[in-house]
Structures are given as C-alpha cells and as structure tokens.
C-alpha cells in the first residue's frame, strides 16, 4: 500500500469516526461519562491490585467508595442548594427592582435623557396584552414535554447506565488497553506507546488534577464567603470553583457575582474588601500551590487552547463535545508536537540548508 493511499484510508477513517460521533451523540453520553469516571478510578484500582487485592475486589472497593462519596455529597448539598436557589431568585428580583427604581432613573438624570416608560413596566404591559397567545404557546410546549414519555425514559435509562457501564469499564480497563496495544503495528509500536504515554500525562492532569483544583477552590471560596456571612456562599463558591476549569474564569466570575451579592446584602465597603481577599487568596493559592502540585506546569494546556476546545466541542457536538473537548485537545497537543519535530527533520524544511542551532548566550544574526 502506497503512502498516499494509506493517508486516504486514515482520512476516511477519521471522517467516518466524526460522522458516527455526531450521529450517535444522543446515546453516547452515558458511555462518555462512564469512560471519564473509569479513567479517573483506574489508578486507585491499580494501587489496590498492586497490594495483593484482586482486580474485581479492587474495582468493587473503588466503585463503592466513589458511589458512597457522591451520594453523601448529593444528600448534603442538595437541600442547601435548593434553599440558596430560592434565595438567589429573591436577590435577582431585588436587583431588578433596584435597576428600575434607582439605577435607570439616576442614569437618565446624569445623561439628561427624557423620561420614558420603565423597560420592566413596558415588558409587563406587552406580556399582559399578549398573554392569551403566550399562554397558548406555553400550554403547547408543556403538552409536548409532558407527553414525551420516550424522552423521559431515555433520560432515566442514560442516568441508570452510567454506574453500570463505569463498573464494567473499570473492571476491564487494563484488559482493553492491552488488547489495543496488541493491535498496534509492530514497527511503530514504540512510537504509538510513547504518544499514548504523553497523552495520558496530560489527560491525567486535567481529569484528576484539574478536578481536585476545582474542588479545592470551590471549598475555599465557599468557606471564605460563609465566614463573611454571605447568604449565597454555597452557590457562588461552587459556581466559581466549577468555572475555574477555564483559567481565571472562576476568579473573574466569582469575584464579580460575590461582590454584587455582598453589596446588596451588606452595603458595606469592608464586606466588599473581604470578598476581594477571599478570591485573591484562592487565586494566589491556585497559582503557587494547587496547579503546580496537582496539575503541573509542563503538561498543562494553554488557557486559550482550553477556551477554544470547550467552545468548539460544544458547537460541534453539544454537551458530548464539551465533555470530550479537553481529552481531544490534549491528544492534539501531543500530535502537534510530533508533527513539529517530524517537520524539522524533513527534507522539505531542510531544502534551504541545515537546521539552525541556536546556542544559549549567543545573539542570532
């Protein structure tokens, strides 16, 4: 098989894989989530197996521990989250009232603009005039949602499948990896194994390290805001921790939302200063300790690459694309490094001469 034909086969395989992912995305969600969970739990099972525990028992222990931890966290945080969500709705209503009664009139007076109907009152008047039509639309949508028993059953089945698929993937993870390695071409096995090793380093950093960083930051922000007495400490702290998957986004979103919430709750400057101290301490701790120790600087993805990967994955494949965005970006980073090295060694690059060598301490001419 010639090189050109081989590349055509590879291109066709990649296009077929992309088409299958797009076509099967509605049913791939539980398998993708289960794969991520199994990948994160495999090192724990390997450690137990190295200490003499059987593979099945190791998987049972890891799976039971993770399930119990998830259940306890769900039972503890759900009532608090529900209460805080109700409080959040009240705070948003108060914010809208403040905008209507104070902010907008003050802005019109400062800019010397003519008096106009309040935007919120205008929206209420428009809704009241067309309430019958809007109500008919809402009734139609509700009938479609409530009558779609197939969609509800599919959603329940997907949720139920996640722990089942996770258990079997975790039990047979090493077997599957060994089977894939046997399928590799013997002449290129070392190269492919090295690529897989580098991908595993980056994937491990983001699947395990970044998760621990997000969890740590969420706890730090929540505890700090709770000490300040902020009512929405749990919601805002967890939201900032989850948003920290994109570098600096958690800090920006968290300090802005928490500062606004603190202003409407306390209206005191020292409380706003306390919010800044909490998020400044969290950002400093992340930069100096959490990210270097849990993720690592050398194998982390560039912030711009993380943002682009998440947005592109969501645009192309929805939530499944968001879930797979960072793993795919990690693999692409490793492959780009190998392609870069291959290009520097190629005759195409060296047609104009030898590869230039730059010695440290010497200026380039």
Tab-separated table of C-alpha atoms in Angstrom:
chain	number	residue	atom	x	y	z
A	1	UNK	CA	0.000	0.000	0.000
A	2	UNK	CA	1.495	3.360	-1.026
A	3	UNK	CA	1.840	6.274	1.334
A	4	UNK	CA	-0.857	8.335	-0.428
A	5	UNK	CA	-3.395	5.506	-0.279
A	6	UNK	CA	-2.591	4.922	3.373
A	7	UNK	CA	-3.220	8.593	4.179
A	8	UNK	CA	-6.518	8.413	2.305
A	9	UNK	CA	-7.551	5.462	4.462
A	10	UNK	CA	-6.628	7.379	7.608
A	11	UNK	CA	-8.550	10.463	6.443
A	12	UNK	CA	-11.573	8.361	5.572
A	13	UNK	CA	-11.452	6.668	8.969
A	14	UNK	CA	-11.319	9.992	10.793
A	15	UNK	CA	-14.243	11.378	8.782
A	16	UNK	CA	-16.239	8.221	9.478
A	17	UNK	CA	-15.453	8.497	13.194
A	18	UNK	CA	-16.577	12.145	13.276
A	19	UNK	CA	-19.812	11.236	11.480
A	20	UNK	CA	-20.500	8.374	13.892
A	21	UNK	CA	-19.896	10.613	16.917
A	22	UNK	CA	-22.310	13.183	15.550
A	23	UNK	CA	-24.954	10.606	14.614
A	24	UNK	CA	-24.730	8.608	17.850
A	25	UNK	CA	-24.269	11.563	20.216
A	26	UNK	CA	-27.744	11.109	21.835
A	27	UNK	CA	-26.794	7.626	23.117
A	28	UNK	CA	-23.070	8.161	23.674
A	29	UNK	CA	-23.482	10.408	26.712
A	30	UNK	CA	-23.576	7.685	29.419
A	31	UNK	CA	-20.649	5.862	27.782
A	32	UNK	CA	-18.562	9.043	27.583
A	33	UNK	CA	-19.251	9.940	31.230
A	34	UNK	CA	-18.581	6.336	32.299
A	35	UNK	CA	-15.289	6.338	30.388
A	36	UNK	CA	-14.160	9.507	32.189
A	37	UNK	CA	-15.105	8.048	35.575
A	38	UNK	CA	-13.393	4.739	34.798
A	39	UNK	CA	-10.251	6.553	33.646
A	40	UNK	CA	-10.162	8.544	36.887
A	41	UNK	CA	-10.748	5.473	39.062
A	42	UNK	CA	-8.311	3.116	37.324
A	43	UNK	CA	-5.175	4.344	39.185
A	44	UNK	CA	-6.869	3.703	42.536
A	45	UNK	CA	-7.815	0.196	41.460
A	46	UNK	CA	-4.262	-0.408	40.206
A	47	UNK	CA	-2.823	0.616	43.584
A	48	UNK	CA	-5.099	-1.782	45.432
A	49	UNK	CA	-4.270	-4.518	42.931
A	50	UNK	CA	-0.542	-3.928	43.478
A	51	UNK	CA	-1.067	-4.596	47.193
A	52	UNK	CA	-2.454	-8.050	46.536
A	53	UNK	CA	-6.172	-7.301	46.194
A	54	UNK	CA	-7.870	-8.967	43.230
A	55	UNK	CA	-8.926	-6.822	40.306
A	56	UNK	CA	-12.644	-7.382	40.779
A	57	UNK	CA	-12.472	-6.684	44.528
A	58	UNK	CA	-10.342	-3.583	43.873
A	59	UNK	CA	-12.939	-2.301	41.433
A	60	UNK	CA	-15.746	-3.062	43.898
A	61	UNK	CA	-13.954	-1.121	46.647
A	62	UNK	CA	-13.169	1.875	44.430
A	63	UNK	CA	-16.640	1.890	42.870
A	64	UNK	CA	-18.354	1.594	46.265
A	65	UNK	CA	-16.215	4.340	47.765
A	66	UNK	CA	-16.831	6.758	44.913
A	67	UNK	CA	-20.563	5.960	44.882
A	68	UNK	CA	-20.893	6.461	48.634
A	69	UNK	CA	-18.960	9.730	48.492
A	70	UNK	CA	-21.114	11.013	45.603
A	71	UNK	CA	-24.325	10.023	47.388
A	72	UNK	CA	-23.293	11.726	50.633
A	73	UNK	CA	-22.285	14.908	48.808
A	74	UNK	CA	-25.586	14.882	46.925
A	75	UNK	CA	-27.682	14.412	50.083
A	76	UNK	CA	-25.732	17.078	51.971
A	77	UNK	CA	-25.598	19.750	49.290
A	78	UNK	CA	-28.998	19.297	47.605
A	79	UNK	CA	-31.149	20.811	50.411
A	80	UNK	CA	-28.665	23.668	50.825
A	81	UNK	CA	-28.580	24.300	47.085
A	82	UNK	CA	-32.380	24.349	46.859
A	83	UNK	CA	-32.609	26.899	49.673
A	84	UNK	CA	-29.898	29.017	48.123
A	85	UNK	CA	-31.509	28.865	44.683
A	86	UNK	CA	-34.736	30.244	46.182
A	87	UNK	CA	-32.721	32.968	47.867
A	88	UNK	CA	-30.954	33.655	44.576
A	89	UNK	CA	-34.299	34.216	42.849
A	90	UNK	CA	-35.263	36.705	45.565
A	91	UNK	CA	-31.942	38.510	45.189
A	92	UNK	CA	-32.380	38.724	41.417
A	93	UNK	CA	-35.860	40.166	41.877
A	94	UNK	CA	-34.418	42.758	44.285
A	95	UNK	CA	-31.707	43.563	41.721
A	96	UNK	CA	-34.322	44.150	39.006
A	97	UNK	CA	-36.300	46.385	41.339
A	98	UNK	CA	-33.140	48.376	42.146
A	99	UNK	CA	-32.375	48.771	38.442
A	100	UNK	CA	-35.902	50.013	37.762
A	101	UNK	CA	-36.290	52.319	40.743
A	102	UNK	CA	-32.766	53.654	41.304
A	103	UNK	CA	-30.174	52.853	38.653
A	104	UNK	CA	-32.087	53.702	35.467
A	105	UNK	CA	-33.615	56.976	36.770
A	106	UNK	CA	-30.224	58.047	38.081
A	107	UNK	CA	-28.573	57.249	34.743
A	108	UNK	CA	-31.213	59.218	32.839
A	109	UNK	CA	-30.737	62.174	35.158
A	110	UNK	CA	-26.950	62.025	34.796
A	111	UNK	CA	-27.148	61.873	30.986
A	112	UNK	CA	-30.049	64.374	30.873
A	113	UNK	CA	-32.271	61.974	28.924
A	114	UNK	CA	-36.056	62.442	28.600
A	115	UNK	CA	-38.362	60.466	30.850
A	116	UNK	CA	-39.560	57.202	29.336
A	117	UNK	CA	-41.591	54.249	30.427
A	118	UNK	CA	-39.683	51.817	32.571
A	119	UNK	CA	-38.393	48.885	30.496
A	120	UNK	CA	-39.675	46.416	33.067
A	121	UNK	CA	-43.119	48.044	33.068
A	122	UNK	CA	-43.122	48.014	29.279
A	123	UNK	CA	-42.285	44.313	29.269
A	124	UNK	CA	-45.060	43.611	31.778
A	125	UNK	CA	-47.545	45.563	29.652
A	126	UNK	CA	-46.521	43.689	26.496
A	127	UNK	CA	-46.853	40.358	28.247
A	128	UNK	CA	-50.270	41.250	29.630
A	129	UNK	CA	-51.543	42.291	26.183
A	130	UNK	CA	-50.392	39.086	24.539
A	131	UNK	CA	-50.902	36.766	27.496
A	132	UNK	CA	-53.519	34.659	25.732
A	133	UNK	CA	-51.204	33.908	22.816
A	134	UNK	CA	-48.234	33.366	25.101
A	135	UNK	CA	-50.314	31.123	27.333
A	136	UNK	CA	-51.305	29.023	24.344
A	137	UNK	CA	-47.670	28.611	23.385
A	138	UNK	CA	-46.718	27.618	26.925
A	139	UNK	CA	-49.555	25.093	27.046
A	140	UNK	CA	-48.433	23.622	23.721
A	141	UNK	CA	-44.817	23.360	24.885
A	142	UNK	CA	-45.866	21.796	28.187
A	143	UNK	CA	-48.005	19.230	26.392
A	144	UNK	CA	-45.068	18.293	24.219
A	145	UNK	CA	-42.725	17.996	27.189
A	146	UNK	CA	-45.112	16.119	29.442
A	147	UNK	CA	-46.268	13.865	26.614
A	148	UNK	CA	-42.779	12.926	25.554
A	149	UNK	CA	-42.560	9.819	27.694
A	150	UNK	CA	-39.920	8.362	25.378
A	151	UNK	CA	-37.567	11.275	26.066
A	152	UNK	CA	-38.064	10.940	29.821
A	153	UNK	CA	-37.454	7.186	29.690
A	154	UNK	CA	-34.334	7.727	27.593
A	155	UNK	CA	-33.001	10.249	30.099
A	156	UNK	CA	-33.670	7.895	33.034
A	157	UNK	CA	-32.064	4.996	31.143
A	158	UNK	CA	-28.956	7.064	30.421
A	159	UNK	CA	-28.593	8.042	34.078
A	160	UNK	CA	-29.033	4.398	35.122
A	161	UNK	CA	-26.488	3.176	32.582
A	162	UNK	CA	-23.670	5.400	33.864
A	163	UNK	CA	-22.810	3.396	37.031
A	164	UNK	CA	-23.281	0.050	35.231
A	165	UNK	CA	-21.006	0.954	32.321
A	166	UNK	CA	-18.498	2.561	34.708
A	167	UNK	CA	-18.183	-0.642	36.724
A	168	UNK	CA	-17.521	-2.881	33.704
A	169	UNK	CA	-15.134	-0.410	32.070
A	170	UNK	CA	-13.212	-0.033	35.318
A	171	UNK	CA	-13.000	-3.809	35.781
A	172	UNK	CA	-11.735	-4.482	32.235
A	173	UNK	CA	-9.741	-1.271	31.719
A	174	UNK	CA	-6.290	-2.907	31.733
A	175	UNK	CA	-7.543	-5.756	29.528
A	176	UNK	CA	-8.858	-3.281	26.953
A	177	UNK	CA	-5.624	-1.287	26.964
A	178	UNK	CA	-3.593	-4.476	26.449
A	179	UNK	CA	-5.872	-5.552	23.578
A	180	UNK	CA	-5.479	-2.171	21.882
A	181	UNK	CA	-1.692	-2.376	22.249
A	182	UNK	CA	-1.644	-5.783	20.557
A	183	UNK	CA	-3.376	-4.272	17.530
A	184	UNK	CA	-0.647	-1.671	17.012
A	185	UNK	CA	1.731	-2.216	14.061
A	186	UNK	CA	4.872	-3.870	15.409
A	187	UNK	CA	7.197	-1.495	13.569
A	188	UNK	CA	5.590	1.600	15.116
A	189	UNK	CA	4.538	0.210	18.499
A	190	UNK	CA	7.180	2.127	20.472
A	191	UNK	CA	6.185	5.424	18.817
A	192	UNK	CA	2.470	4.911	19.458
A	193	UNK	CA	3.083	3.842	23.054
A	194	UNK	CA	5.172	6.969	23.636
A	195	UNK	CA	2.406	9.148	22.177
A	196	UNK	CA	-0.162	7.382	24.368
A	197	UNK	CA	2.045	7.903	27.425
A	198	UNK	CA	2.297	11.636	26.812
A	199	UNK	CA	-1.443	11.861	26.178
A	200	UNK	CA	-2.049	10.014	29.436
A	201	UNK	CA	0.095	12.519	31.323
A	202	UNK	CA	-1.931	15.460	30.042
A	203	UNK	CA	-5.259	13.671	30.374
A	204	UNK	CA	-4.389	12.602	33.893
A	205	UNK	CA	-3.517	16.174	34.794
A	206	UNK	CA	-6.849	17.505	33.594
A	207	UNK	CA	-9.071	14.574	34.542
A	208	UNK	CA	-7.691	14.185	38.052
A	209	UNK	CA	-5.571	17.229	38.851
A	210	UNK	CA	-7.922	19.861	37.487
A	211	UNK	CA	-10.870	18.195	39.194
A	212	UNK	CA	-9.043	18.429	42.535
A	213	UNK	CA	-8.155	22.054	41.824
A	214	UNK	CA	-11.798	22.878	41.073
A	215	UNK	CA	-12.962	21.053	44.200
A	216	UNK	CA	-10.367	22.802	46.362
A	217	UNK	CA	-11.178	26.241	45.005
A	218	UNK	CA	-14.902	25.632	45.406
A	219	UNK	CA	-14.347	24.703	49.053
A	220	UNK	CA	-12.056	27.694	49.676
A	221	UNK	CA	-14.469	30.169	48.095
A	222	UNK	CA	-17.495	28.671	49.863
A	223	UNK	CA	-15.845	28.672	53.309
A	224	UNK	CA	-14.464	32.181	52.824
A	225	UNK	CA	-17.808	33.626	51.728
A	226	UNK	CA	-19.562	31.786	54.554
A	227	UNK	CA	-17.188	33.370	57.091
A	228	UNK	CA	-18.065	36.767	55.634
A	229	UNK	CA	-21.724	35.947	56.259
A	230	UNK	CA	-22.821	35.949	52.607
A	231	UNK	CA	-26.174	34.203	52.194
A	232	UNK	CA	-25.345	32.800	48.753
A	233	UNK	CA	-21.950	31.446	49.807
A	234	UNK	CA	-22.587	27.859	48.680
A	235	UNK	CA	-23.999	28.682	45.241
A	236	UNK	CA	-21.409	31.339	44.440
A	237	UNK	CA	-18.487	29.310	45.800
A	238	UNK	CA	-19.383	26.162	43.874
A	239	UNK	CA	-20.071	28.145	40.694
A	240	UNK	CA	-16.673	29.854	40.925
A	241	UNK	CA	-14.978	26.502	41.561
A	242	UNK	CA	-16.627	24.879	38.538
A	243	UNK	CA	-15.834	27.869	36.325
A	244	UNK	CA	-12.147	27.571	37.246
A	245	UNK	CA	-11.802	24.768	34.680
A	246	UNK	CA	-11.053	27.708	32.370
A	247	UNK	CA	-8.063	29.586	33.830
A	248	UNK	CA	-9.004	32.857	35.574
A	249	UNK	CA	-12.699	32.485	34.627
A	250	UNK	CA	-13.648	31.242	38.092
A	251	UNK	CA	-11.844	34.170	39.701
A	252	UNK	CA	-13.467	36.756	37.421
A	253	UNK	CA	-16.993	35.323	37.607
A	254	UNK	CA	-16.759	34.600	41.322
A	255	UNK	CA	-15.459	37.974	42.467
A	256	UNK	CA	-17.932	39.867	40.263
A	257	UNK	CA	-21.000	37.870	41.336
A	258	UNK	CA	-19.974	37.686	45.004
A	259	UNK	CA	-19.136	41.383	45.131
A	260	UNK	CA	-22.546	42.243	43.689
A	261	UNK	CA	-24.285	39.895	46.137
A	262	UNK	CA	-22.319	41.345	49.067
A	263	UNK	CA	-23.192	44.911	48.021
A	264	UNK	CA	-26.923	44.214	48.007
A	265	UNK	CA	-26.811	42.222	51.238
A	266	UNK	CA	-24.492	44.383	53.368
A	267	UNK	CA	-23.839	47.657	51.523
A	268	UNK	CA	-20.568	47.900	53.459
A	269	UNK	CA	-17.149	48.543	51.949
A	270	UNK	CA	-15.316	46.154	54.280
A	271	UNK	CA	-17.529	43.279	53.120
A	272	UNK	CA	-16.570	44.011	49.526
A	273	UNK	CA	-12.939	44.099	50.600
A	274	UNK	CA	-13.455	40.719	52.281
A	275	UNK	CA	-14.787	39.235	49.034
A	276	UNK	CA	-11.704	40.514	47.216
A	277	UNK	CA	-9.464	38.970	49.901
A	278	UNK	CA	-11.213	35.585	49.631
A	279	UNK	CA	-10.877	35.333	45.867
A	280	UNK	CA	-7.396	36.866	45.875
A	281	UNK	CA	-6.263	34.250	48.399
A	282	UNK	CA	-7.838	31.471	46.310
A	283	UNK	CA	-6.187	32.687	43.114
A	284	UNK	CA	-2.813	33.030	44.850
A	285	UNK	CA	-3.092	29.542	46.347
A	286	UNK	CA	-4.046	28.099	42.971
A	287	UNK	CA	-1.118	29.736	41.167
A	288	UNK	CA	1.549	28.943	43.774
A	289	UNK	CA	0.492	25.534	45.076
A	290	UNK	CA	-2.662	23.857	43.709
A	291	UNK	CA	-1.973	23.966	39.965
A	292	UNK	CA	1.806	23.265	40.163
A	293	UNK	CA	1.357	20.334	42.581
A	294	UNK	CA	-1.892	18.791	41.289
A	295	UNK	CA	-1.783	19.606	37.565
A	296	UNK	CA	1.786	20.531	36.736
A	297	UNK	CA	3.068	23.409	34.647
A	298	UNK	CA	4.813	21.429	31.920
A	299	UNK	CA	1.861	19.299	30.854
A	300	UNK	CA	-0.960	21.826	31.253
A	301	UNK	CA	-2.881	23.117	28.272
A	302	UNK	CA	-2.656	26.766	27.309
A	303	UNK	CA	-5.640	28.814	28.584
A	304	UNK	CA	-6.546	29.911	25.049
A	305	UNK	CA	-6.471	26.287	23.918
A	306	UNK	CA	-8.780	25.287	26.793
A	307	UNK	CA	-11.312	28.023	25.946
A	308	UNK	CA	-11.268	27.254	22.217
A	309	UNK	CA	-11.548	23.494	22.779
A	310	UNK	CA	-14.590	23.842	25.061
A	311	UNK	CA	-16.368	26.279	22.743
A	312	UNK	CA	-15.582	24.263	19.613
A	313	UNK	CA	-16.654	20.989	21.235
A	314	UNK	CA	-19.952	22.487	22.354
A	315	UNK	CA	-20.598	23.996	18.933
A	316	UNK	CA	-19.884	20.776	17.025
A	317	UNK	CA	-21.245	18.026	19.293
A	318	UNK	CA	-23.193	19.722	22.101
A	319	UNK	CA	-22.634	18.606	25.684
A	320	UNK	CA	-20.840	15.480	24.493
A	321	UNK	CA	-18.356	17.710	22.682
A	322	UNK	CA	-17.810	19.771	25.841
A	323	UNK	CA	-17.140	16.586	27.787
A	324	UNK	CA	-14.621	15.309	25.229
A	325	UNK	CA	-13.101	18.702	24.380
A	326	UNK	CA	-10.146	18.603	26.772
A	327	UNK	CA	-9.163	14.970	26.069
A	328	UNK	CA	-9.216	15.645	22.333
A	329	UNK	CA	-7.263	18.875	22.805
A	330	UNK	CA	-4.672	17.012	24.868
A	331	UNK	CA	-4.185	14.416	22.142
A	332	UNK	CA	-3.987	17.145	19.503
A	333	UNK	CA	-1.303	18.916	21.528
A	334	UNK	CA	0.839	15.779	21.672
A	335	UNK	CA	0.296	15.051	17.981
A	336	UNK	CA	1.182	18.652	17.084
A	337	UNK	CA	4.469	18.244	18.940
A	338	UNK	CA	5.334	15.097	16.996
A	339	UNK	CA	4.347	16.702	13.685
A	340	UNK	CA	6.503	19.712	14.541
A	341	UNK	CA	9.525	17.500	15.217
A	342	UNK	CA	8.884	15.466	12.061
A	343	UNK	CA	8.680	18.681	10.024
A	344	UNK	CA	12.022	19.899	11.395
A	345	UNK	CA	13.600	16.580	10.378
A	346	UNK	CA	12.006	16.547	6.929
A	347	UNK	CA	13.730	17.339	3.644
A	348	UNK	CA	11.070	19.957	2.921
A	349	UNK	CA	12.244	22.036	5.900
A	350	UNK	CA	15.956	21.492	5.137
A	351	UNK	CA	15.791	22.346	1.461
A	352	UNK	CA	17.356	25.736	2.223
A	353	UNK	CA	20.129	24.309	4.378
A	354	UNK	CA	20.760	22.567	7.666
A	355	UNK	CA	18.605	23.060	10.744
A	356	UNK	CA	19.897	26.166	12.522
A	357	UNK	CA	21.223	25.611	16.008
A	358	UNK	CA	20.922	28.493	18.461
A	359	UNK	CA	23.394	28.361	21.326
A	360	UNK	CA	22.245	29.915	24.587
A	361	UNK	CA	24.019	33.167	25.339
A	362	UNK	CA	24.713	33.956	21.664
A	363	UNK	CA	22.674	36.507	19.750
A	364	UNK	CA	21.137	35.470	16.472
A	365	UNK	CA	22.489	37.237	13.428
